[in-house]
PDB file of C-alpha atoms in Angstrom:
ATOM      1  CA  UNK A   1     -31.941   2.099 100.874  1.00  0.00           C
ATOM      2  CA  UNK A   2     -28.919  -0.153 100.913  1.00  0.00           C
ATOM      3  CA  UNK A   3     -27.508  -3.024 102.944  1.00  0.00           C
ATOM      4  CA  UNK A   4     -23.846  -3.865 103.509  1.00  0.00           C
ATOM      5  CA  UNK A   5     -22.989  -7.531 104.060  1.00  0.00           C
ATOM      6  CA  UNK A   6     -19.698  -8.554 105.664  1.00  0.00           C
ATOM      7  CA  UNK A   7     -18.117 -11.754 104.370  1.00  0.00           C
ATOM      8  CA  UNK A   8     -15.887 -12.954 107.203  1.00  0.00           C
ATOM      9  CA  UNK A   9     -14.672 -16.043 105.369  1.00  0.00           C
ATOM     10  CA  UNK A  10     -11.182 -16.269 103.866  1.00  0.00           C
ATOM     11  CA  UNK A  11     -12.867 -17.718 100.771  1.00  0.00           C
ATOM     12  CA  UNK A  12     -14.369 -15.037  98.553  1.00  0.00           C
ATOM     13  CA  UNK A  13     -16.881 -17.378  96.908  1.00  0.00           C
ATOM     14  CA  UNK A  14     -17.301 -19.933  99.679  1.00  0.00           C
ATOM     15  CA  UNK A  15     -20.422 -20.949 101.542  1.00  0.00           C
ATOM     16  CA  UNK A  16     -20.559 -17.774 103.644  1.00  0.00           C
ATOM     17  CA  UNK A  17     -20.707 -15.790 100.408  1.00  0.00           C
ATOM     18  CA  UNK A  18     -23.530 -17.967  99.061  1.00  0.00           C
ATOM     19  CA  UNK A  19     -25.513 -17.554 102.297  1.00  0.00           C
ATOM     20  CA  UNK A  20     -25.143 -13.768 102.149  1.00  0.00           C
ATOM     21  CA  UNK A  21     -25.994 -13.711  98.453  1.00  0.00           C
ATOM     22  CA  UNK A  22     -29.209 -15.612  99.158  1.00  0.00           C
ATOM     23  CA  UNK A  23     -30.329 -12.895 101.559  1.00  0.00           C
ATOM     24  CA  UNK A  24     -29.143 -10.183  99.193  1.00  0.00           C
ATOM     25  CA  UNK A  25     -31.132 -11.580  96.280  1.00  0.00           C
ATOM     26  CA  UNK A  26     -34.373 -11.111  98.213  1.00  0.00           C
ATOM     27  CA  UNK A  27     -33.370  -7.593  99.261  1.00  0.00           C
ATOM     28  CA  UNK A  28     -32.682  -6.651  95.643  1.00  0.00           C
ATOM     29  CA  UNK A  29     -36.050  -8.061  94.564  1.00  0.00           C
ATOM     30  CA  UNK A  30     -37.534  -5.531  96.987  1.00  0.00           C
ATOM     31  CA  UNK A  31     -35.593  -2.634  95.482  1.00  0.00           C
ATOM     32  CA  UNK A  32     -32.931  -2.454  98.184  1.00  0.00           C
ATOM     33  CA  UNK A  33     -29.287  -2.045  97.251  1.00  0.00           C
ATOM     34  CA  UNK A  34     -26.932  -4.803  98.357  1.00  0.00           C
ATOM     35  CA  UNK A  35     -23.149  -5.020  98.554  1.00  0.00           C
ATOM     36  CA  UNK A  36     -20.794  -7.619 100.014  1.00  0.00           C
ATOM     37  CA  UNK A  37     -17.529  -6.473 101.569  1.00  0.00           C
ATOM     38  CA  UNK A  38     -14.975  -9.274 101.749  1.00  0.00           C
ATOM     39  CA  UNK A  39     -13.161  -8.908 105.072  1.00  0.00           C
ATOM     40  CA  UNK A  40     -12.065 -12.475 105.801  1.00  0.00           C
ATOM     41  CA  UNK A  41      -9.100 -12.489 103.409  1.00  0.00           C
ATOM     42  CA  UNK A  42      -7.635  -9.168 104.614  1.00  0.00           C
ATOM     43  CA  UNK A  43      -4.803  -8.752 107.164  1.00  0.00           C
ATOM     44  CA  UNK A  44      -7.030  -7.249 109.865  1.00  0.00           C
ATOM     45  CA  UNK A  45      -5.393  -7.257 113.293  1.00  0.00           C
ATOM     46  CA  UNK A  46      -7.172  -7.235 116.641  1.00  0.00           C
ATOM     47  CA  UNK A  47      -7.938  -4.309 118.913  1.00  0.00           C
ATOM     48  CA  UNK A  48      -4.874  -3.034 120.841  1.00  0.00           C
ATOM     49  CA  UNK A  49      -6.992  -1.564 123.673  1.00  0.00           C
ATOM     50  CA  UNK A  50      -5.198   1.769 123.196  1.00  0.00           C
ATOM     51  CA  UNK A  51      -8.377   3.772 123.855  1.00  0.00           C
ATOM     52  CA  UNK A  52      -7.650   6.261 121.060  1.00  0.00           C
ATOM     53  CA  UNK A  53     -11.111   5.883 119.520  1.00  0.00           C
ATOM     54  CA  UNK A  54     -12.706   6.792 122.875  1.00  0.00           C
ATOM     55  CA  UNK A  55     -10.409   9.787 123.359  1.00  0.00           C
ATOM     56  CA  UNK A  56     -10.516  11.150 119.816  1.00  0.00           C
ATOM     57  CA  UNK A  57     -14.149  10.386 118.954  1.00  0.00           C
ATOM     58  CA  UNK A  58     -13.392  10.913 115.275  1.00  0.00           C
ATOM     59  CA  UNK A  59     -15.106   7.709 114.093  1.00  0.00           C
ATOM     60  CA  UNK A  60     -11.714   6.141 113.437  1.00  0.00           C
ATOM     61  CA  UNK A  61      -9.562   3.334 114.774  1.00  0.00           C
ATOM     62  CA  UNK A  62      -5.940   4.273 115.468  1.00  0.00           C
ATOM     63  CA  UNK A  63      -4.743   1.276 113.424  1.00  0.00           C
ATOM     64  CA  UNK A  64      -4.451   2.425 109.822  1.00  0.00           C
ATOM     65  CA  UNK A  65      -2.729  -0.565 108.215  1.00  0.00           C
ATOM     66  CA  UNK A  66      -6.026  -1.994 106.940  1.00  0.00           C
ATOM     67  CA  UNK A  67      -9.241  -0.589 105.359  1.00  0.00           C
ATOM     68  CA  UNK A  68     -11.224  -0.725 108.636  1.00  0.00           C
ATOM     69  CA  UNK A  69     -11.892   3.031 108.849  1.00  0.00           C
ATOM     70  CA  UNK A  70     -13.255   2.987 105.320  1.00  0.00           C
ATOM     71  CA  UNK A  71     -15.515   0.068 106.218  1.00  0.00           C
ATOM     72  CA  UNK A  72     -16.803   1.903 109.292  1.00  0.00           C
ATOM     73  CA  UNK A  73     -18.048   4.758 107.122  1.00  0.00           C
ATOM     74  CA  UNK A  74     -19.642   2.374 104.625  1.00  0.00           C
ATOM     75  CA  UNK A  75     -21.587   0.691 107.419  1.00  0.00           C
ATOM     76  CA  UNK A  76     -22.473   4.045 108.992  1.00  0.00           C
ATOM     77  CA  UNK A  77     -23.949   5.241 105.699  1.00  0.00           C
ATOM     78  CA  UNK A  78     -25.905   2.030 105.069  1.00  0.00           C
ATOM     79  CA  UNK A  79     -29.456   1.351 106.211  1.00  0.00           C
ATOM     80  CA  UNK A  80     -28.704  -2.216 107.204  1.00  0.00           C
ATOM     81  CA  UNK A  81     -25.885  -4.653 107.841  1.00  0.00           C
ATOM     82  CA  UNK A  82     -25.510  -8.433 107.646  1.00  0.00           C
ATOM     83  CA  UNK A  83     -22.663 -10.195 109.419  1.00  0.00           C
ATOM     84  CA  UNK A  84     -21.559 -13.478 107.850  1.00  0.00           C
ATOM     85  CA  UNK A  85     -18.992 -15.926 109.195  1.00  0.00           C
ATOM     86  CA  UNK A  86     -17.888 -19.507 108.738  1.00  0.00           C
ATOM     87  CA  UNK A  87     -17.415 -21.642 111.843  1.00  0.00           C
ATOM     88  CA  UNK A  88     -13.893 -22.097 113.213  1.00  0.00           C
ATOM     89  CA  UNK A  89     -13.724 -24.378 116.256  1.00  0.00           C
ATOM     90  CA  UNK A  90     -17.367 -23.586 117.101  1.00  0.00           C
ATOM     91  CA  UNK A  91     -16.714 -19.837 116.888  1.00  0.00           C
ATOM     92  CA  UNK A  92     -16.333 -16.821 114.616  1.00  0.00           C
ATOM     93  CA  UNK A  93     -13.396 -16.873 112.193  1.00  0.00           C
ATOM     94  CA  UNK A  94     -10.373 -15.031 113.607  1.00  0.00           C
ATOM     95  CA  UNK A  95     -10.123 -12.187 111.097  1.00  0.00           C
ATOM     96  CA  UNK A  96     -13.861 -11.561 111.371  1.00  0.00           C
ATOM     97  CA  UNK A  97     -13.579 -11.387 115.165  1.00  0.00           C
ATOM     98  CA  UNK A  98     -10.796  -8.798 114.897  1.00  0.00           C
ATOM     99  CA  UNK A  99     -12.938  -6.778 112.494  1.00  0.00           C
ATOM    100  CA  UNK A 100     -15.998  -6.909 114.754  1.00  0.00           C
ATOM    101  CA  UNK A 101     -14.156  -5.964 117.940  1.00  0.00           C
ATOM    102  CA  UNK A 102     -12.676  -2.845 116.397  1.00  0.00           C
ATOM    103  CA  UNK A 103     -15.619  -1.709 114.268  1.00  0.00           C
ATOM    104  CA  UNK A 104     -18.203  -2.017 117.006  1.00  0.00           C
ATOM    105  CA  UNK A 105     -15.955  -0.454 119.641  1.00  0.00           C
ATOM    106  CA  UNK A 106     -15.355   2.594 117.438  1.00  0.00           C
ATOM    107  CA  UNK A 107     -19.095   2.812 116.784  1.00  0.00           C
ATOM    108  CA  UNK A 108     -19.868   2.657 120.505  1.00  0.00           C
ATOM    109  CA  UNK A 109     -17.281   5.319 121.371  1.00  0.00           C
ATOM    110  CA  UNK A 110     -18.779   7.705 118.832  1.00  0.00           C
ATOM    111  CA  UNK A 111     -22.342   7.908 120.057  1.00  0.00           C
ATOM    112  CA  UNK A 112     -23.592   4.615 118.633  1.00  0.00           C
ATOM    113  CA  UNK A 113     -22.991   4.921 114.896  1.00  0.00           C
ATOM    114  CA  UNK A 114     -25.114   1.862 114.102  1.00  0.00           C
ATOM    115  CA  UNK A 115     -28.066   2.464 116.458  1.00  0.00           C
ATOM    116  CA  UNK A 116     -31.461   1.464 115.035  1.00  0.00           C
ATOM    117  CA  UNK A 117     -30.094   0.181 111.753  1.00  0.00           C
ATOM    118  CA  UNK A 118     -31.626  -3.099 110.594  1.00  0.00           C
ATOM    119  CA  UNK A 119     -29.238  -6.007 111.028  1.00  0.00           C
ATOM    120  CA  UNK A 120     -28.867  -9.779 110.848  1.00  0.00           C
ATOM    121  CA  UNK A 121     -26.237 -12.499 111.205  1.00  0.00           C
ATOM    122  CA  UNK A 122     -25.722 -15.588 109.050  1.00  0.00           C
ATOM    123  CA  UNK A 123     -23.461 -18.587 109.555  1.00  0.00           C
ATOM    124  CA  UNK A 124     -22.124 -21.258 107.214  1.00  0.00           C
ATOM    125  CA  UNK A 125     -20.977 -24.477 108.870  1.00  0.00           C
ATOM    126  CA  UNK A 126     -19.976 -27.976 107.842  1.00  0.00           C
ATOM    127  CA  UNK A 127     -21.485 -29.837 110.784  1.00  0.00           C
ATOM    128  CA  UNK A 128     -21.745 -28.318 114.298  1.00  0.00           C
ATOM    129  CA  UNK A 129     -20.852 -25.085 116.078  1.00  0.00           C
ATOM    130  CA  UNK A 130     -23.273 -23.003 114.062  1.00  0.00           C
ATOM    131  CA  UNK A 131     -25.451 -21.953 116.999  1.00  0.00           C
ATOM    132  CA  UNK A 132     -22.548 -20.742 119.138  1.00  0.00           C
ATOM    133  CA  UNK A 133     -21.117 -18.774 116.221  1.00  0.00           C
ATOM    134  CA  UNK A 134     -24.536 -17.287 115.430  1.00  0.00           C
ATOM    135  CA  UNK A 135     -24.899 -16.311 119.086  1.00  0.00           C
ATOM    136  CA  UNK A 136     -21.501 -14.593 119.098  1.00  0.00           C
ATOM    137  CA  UNK A 137     -22.322 -12.518 116.009  1.00  0.00           C
ATOM    138  CA  UNK A 138     -25.624 -11.434 117.524  1.00  0.00           C
ATOM    139  CA  UNK A 139     -23.852 -10.138 120.628  1.00  0.00           C
ATOM    140  CA  UNK A 140     -22.459  -7.279 118.536  1.00  0.00           C
ATOM    141  CA  UNK A 141     -25.836  -6.393 117.051  1.00  0.00           C
ATOM    142  CA  UNK A 142     -27.659  -6.302 120.368  1.00  0.00           C
ATOM    143  CA  UNK A 143     -24.873  -4.298 122.036  1.00  0.00           C
ATOM    144  CA  UNK A 144     -25.148  -1.703 119.254  1.00  0.00           C
ATOM    145  CA  UNK A 145     -28.951  -1.331 119.698  1.00  0.00           C
ATOM    146  CA  UNK A 146     -29.640  -2.563 116.183  1.00  0.00           C
ATOM    147  CA  UNK A 147     -33.010  -3.842 114.934  1.00  0.00           C
ATOM    148  CA  UNK A 148     -32.592  -7.551 114.252  1.00  0.00           C
ATOM    149  CA  UNK A 149     -34.284  -9.226 111.327  1.00  0.00           C
ATOM    150  CA  UNK A 150     -35.185 -12.883 111.783  1.00  0.00           C
ATOM    151  CA  UNK A 151     -36.130 -15.900 109.679  1.00  0.00           C
ATOM    152  CA  UNK A 152     -38.149 -19.062 110.267  1.00  0.00           C
ATOM    153  CA  UNK A 153     -35.170 -20.789 111.935  1.00  0.00           C
ATOM    154  CA  UNK A 154     -31.721 -19.788 113.145  1.00  0.00           C
ATOM    155  CA  UNK A 155     -29.751 -18.240 110.288  1.00  0.00           C
ATOM    156  CA  UNK A 156     -27.419 -21.204 109.769  1.00  0.00           C
ATOM    157  CA  UNK A 157     -26.769 -23.117 106.570  1.00  0.00           C
ATOM    158  CA  UNK A 158     -24.765 -26.306 106.069  1.00  0.00           C
ATOM    159  CA  UNK A 159     -22.160 -27.357 103.538  1.00  0.00           C
ATOM    160  CA  UNK A 160     -18.466 -28.200 103.230  1.00  0.00           C
ATOM    161  CA  UNK A 161     -17.153 -27.434  99.760  1.00  0.00           C
ATOM    162  CA  UNK A 162     -17.885 -23.988  98.220  1.00  0.00           C
ATOM    163  CA  UNK A 163     -21.457 -23.808  96.965  1.00  0.00           C
ATOM    164  CA  UNK A 164     -22.581 -26.940  98.792  1.00  0.00           C
ATOM    165  CA  UNK A 165     -24.903 -24.878 101.001  1.00  0.00           C
ATOM    166  CA  UNK A 166     -27.103 -24.430  97.944  1.00  0.00           C
ATOM    167  CA  UNK A 167     -28.041 -28.112  98.349  1.00  0.00           C
ATOM    168  CA  UNK A 168     -29.326 -27.407 101.875  1.00  0.00           C
ATOM    169  CA  UNK A 169     -32.959 -26.763 100.998  1.00  0.00           C
ATOM    170  CA  UNK A 170     -33.911 -25.568 104.456  1.00  0.00           C
ATOM    171  CA  UNK A 171     -30.844 -23.350 104.657  1.00  0.00           C
ATOM    172  CA  UNK A 172     -31.679 -21.754 101.307  1.00  0.00           C
ATOM    173  CA  UNK A 173     -35.213 -21.043 102.506  1.00  0.00           C
ATOM    174  CA  UNK A 174     -33.926 -19.576 105.780  1.00  0.00           C
ATOM    175  CA  UNK A 175     -31.843 -17.034 103.854  1.00  0.00           C
ATOM    176  CA  UNK A 176     -34.729 -16.174 101.527  1.00  0.00           C
ATOM    177  CA  UNK A 177     -37.152 -15.612 104.407  1.00  0.00           C
ATOM    178  CA  UNK A 178     -34.517 -13.565 106.209  1.00  0.00           C
ATOM    179  CA  UNK A 179     -34.081 -11.374 103.145  1.00  0.00           C
ATOM    180  CA  UNK A 180     -37.824 -10.749 102.823  1.00  0.00           C
ATOM    181  CA  UNK A 181     -38.219 -10.006 106.539  1.00  0.00           C
ATOM    182  CA  UNK A 182     -35.237  -7.676 106.466  1.00  0.00           C
ATOM    183  CA  UNK A 183     -36.635  -5.836 103.448  1.00  0.00           C
ATOM    184  CA  UNK A 184     -39.960  -5.400 105.269  1.00  0.00           C
ATOM    185  CA  UNK A 185     -38.235  -3.988 108.358  1.00  0.00           C
ATOM    186  CA  UNK A 186     -36.191  -1.604 106.223  1.00  0.00           C
ATOM    187  CA  UNK A 187     -39.265  -0.340 104.376  1.00  0.00           C
ATOM    188  CA  UNK A 188     -41.198   0.026 107.622  1.00  0.00           C
ATOM    189  CA  UNK A 189     -38.334   1.941 109.226  1.00  0.00           C
ATOM    190  CA  UNK A 190     -38.067   4.204 106.195  1.00  0.00           C
ATOM    191  CA  UNK A 191     -41.835   4.842 106.068  1.00  0.00           C
ATOM    192  CA  UNK A 192     -42.042   5.846 109.726  1.00  0.00           C
ATOM    193  CA  UNK A 193     -38.780   7.730 110.232  1.00  0.00           C
ATOM    194  CA  UNK A 194     -40.500  11.141 110.063  1.00  0.00           C
ATOM    195  CA  UNK A 195     -43.591  10.216 112.058  1.00  0.00           C
ATOM    196  CA  UNK A 196     -42.267   7.804 114.677  1.00  0.00           C
ATOM    197  CA  UNK A 197     -38.799   8.799 115.849  1.00  0.00           C
ATOM    198  CA  UNK A 198     -36.721   6.194 117.619  1.00  0.00           C
ATOM    199  CA  UNK A 199     -35.812   6.327 121.310  1.00  0.00           C
ATOM    200  CA  UNK A 200     -33.187   8.885 122.252  1.00  0.00           C
ATOM    201  CA  UNK A 201     -29.744   7.485 123.117  1.00  0.00           C
ATOM    202  CA  UNK A 202     -28.765   7.371 126.774  1.00  0.00           C
ATOM    203  CA  UNK A 203     -25.409   7.723 128.509  1.00  0.00           C
ATOM    204  CA  UNK A 204     -24.020   4.275 129.237  1.00  0.00           C
ATOM    205  CA  UNK A 205     -23.879   3.256 132.883  1.00  0.00           C
ATOM    206  CA  UNK A 206     -20.739   1.208 133.534  1.00  0.00           C
ATOM    207  CA  UNK A 207     -20.898  -1.003 136.619  1.00  0.00           C
ATOM    208  CA  UNK A 208     -17.908  -2.777 138.098  1.00  0.00           C
ATOM    209  CA  UNK A 209     -18.422  -5.640 140.544  1.00  0.00           C
ATOM    210  CA  UNK A 210     -14.922  -5.327 141.982  1.00  0.00           C
ATOM    211  CA  UNK A 211     -14.962  -3.555 145.360  1.00  0.00           C
TER     212      UNK A 211
END
C-alpha cells in the first residue's frame, strides 16, 4: 500500500512539509509507502470551465502546460492521499486551490477515480485561519466519497519559520495520531476488500433551484 501527500506550500521544506512528514513517518512505521508531491511551487493554473474532461472522460484535464495529468494518475494508483496546505488569508494557498479544483473535477467526471480511498487533510498556520482552511480541504475529500482518517484534534499545526511546527508539541502529536489512524484504516480496507465490497457508485442527481 502507498499514500501520496500533496504539499501545497510554495516552500518545499516549510511547515506544511514537516506536518506531512510527521504523518508519513507513522505510515512508514506501519509498512505503508509514502511520497510527497510538491505542487505549491509549480505554475498550476485554475480550471477554465471548458468541460473537456466531462466530454472526453479520458482521466485528463485539457490543460497540458503543467504535470497535473501525471499527478492524477499517481493519486488514482495510490491507496490513500493527504492534502496539505499553508494558510493564506484564512484559506487554501492559491496554487493548491487551482490544483484541487482541476484534479477533483477530472476525478468526478471519470466515475469517481478517488472513491473509497483513505484520505486526510493537514494545515500549517502561523496564528489563525487554520480551521477554515482545514474545512475547505475536507470539502474535496467528502465530495469524492473518500474515507477520512482523523486524529485527536483538528489536523492543524502552528509555526511561522520553516520547521517551527516541530516545537508545537500538540501539533506533532496530532500528526502522529493521524498517521497511525490512517495506517489502521488502510490495513482494514485492504484486509476486507475481497470480503466486504464497498457501496456501488450511483449516478449523480444535479438539482438546480433556479426556476
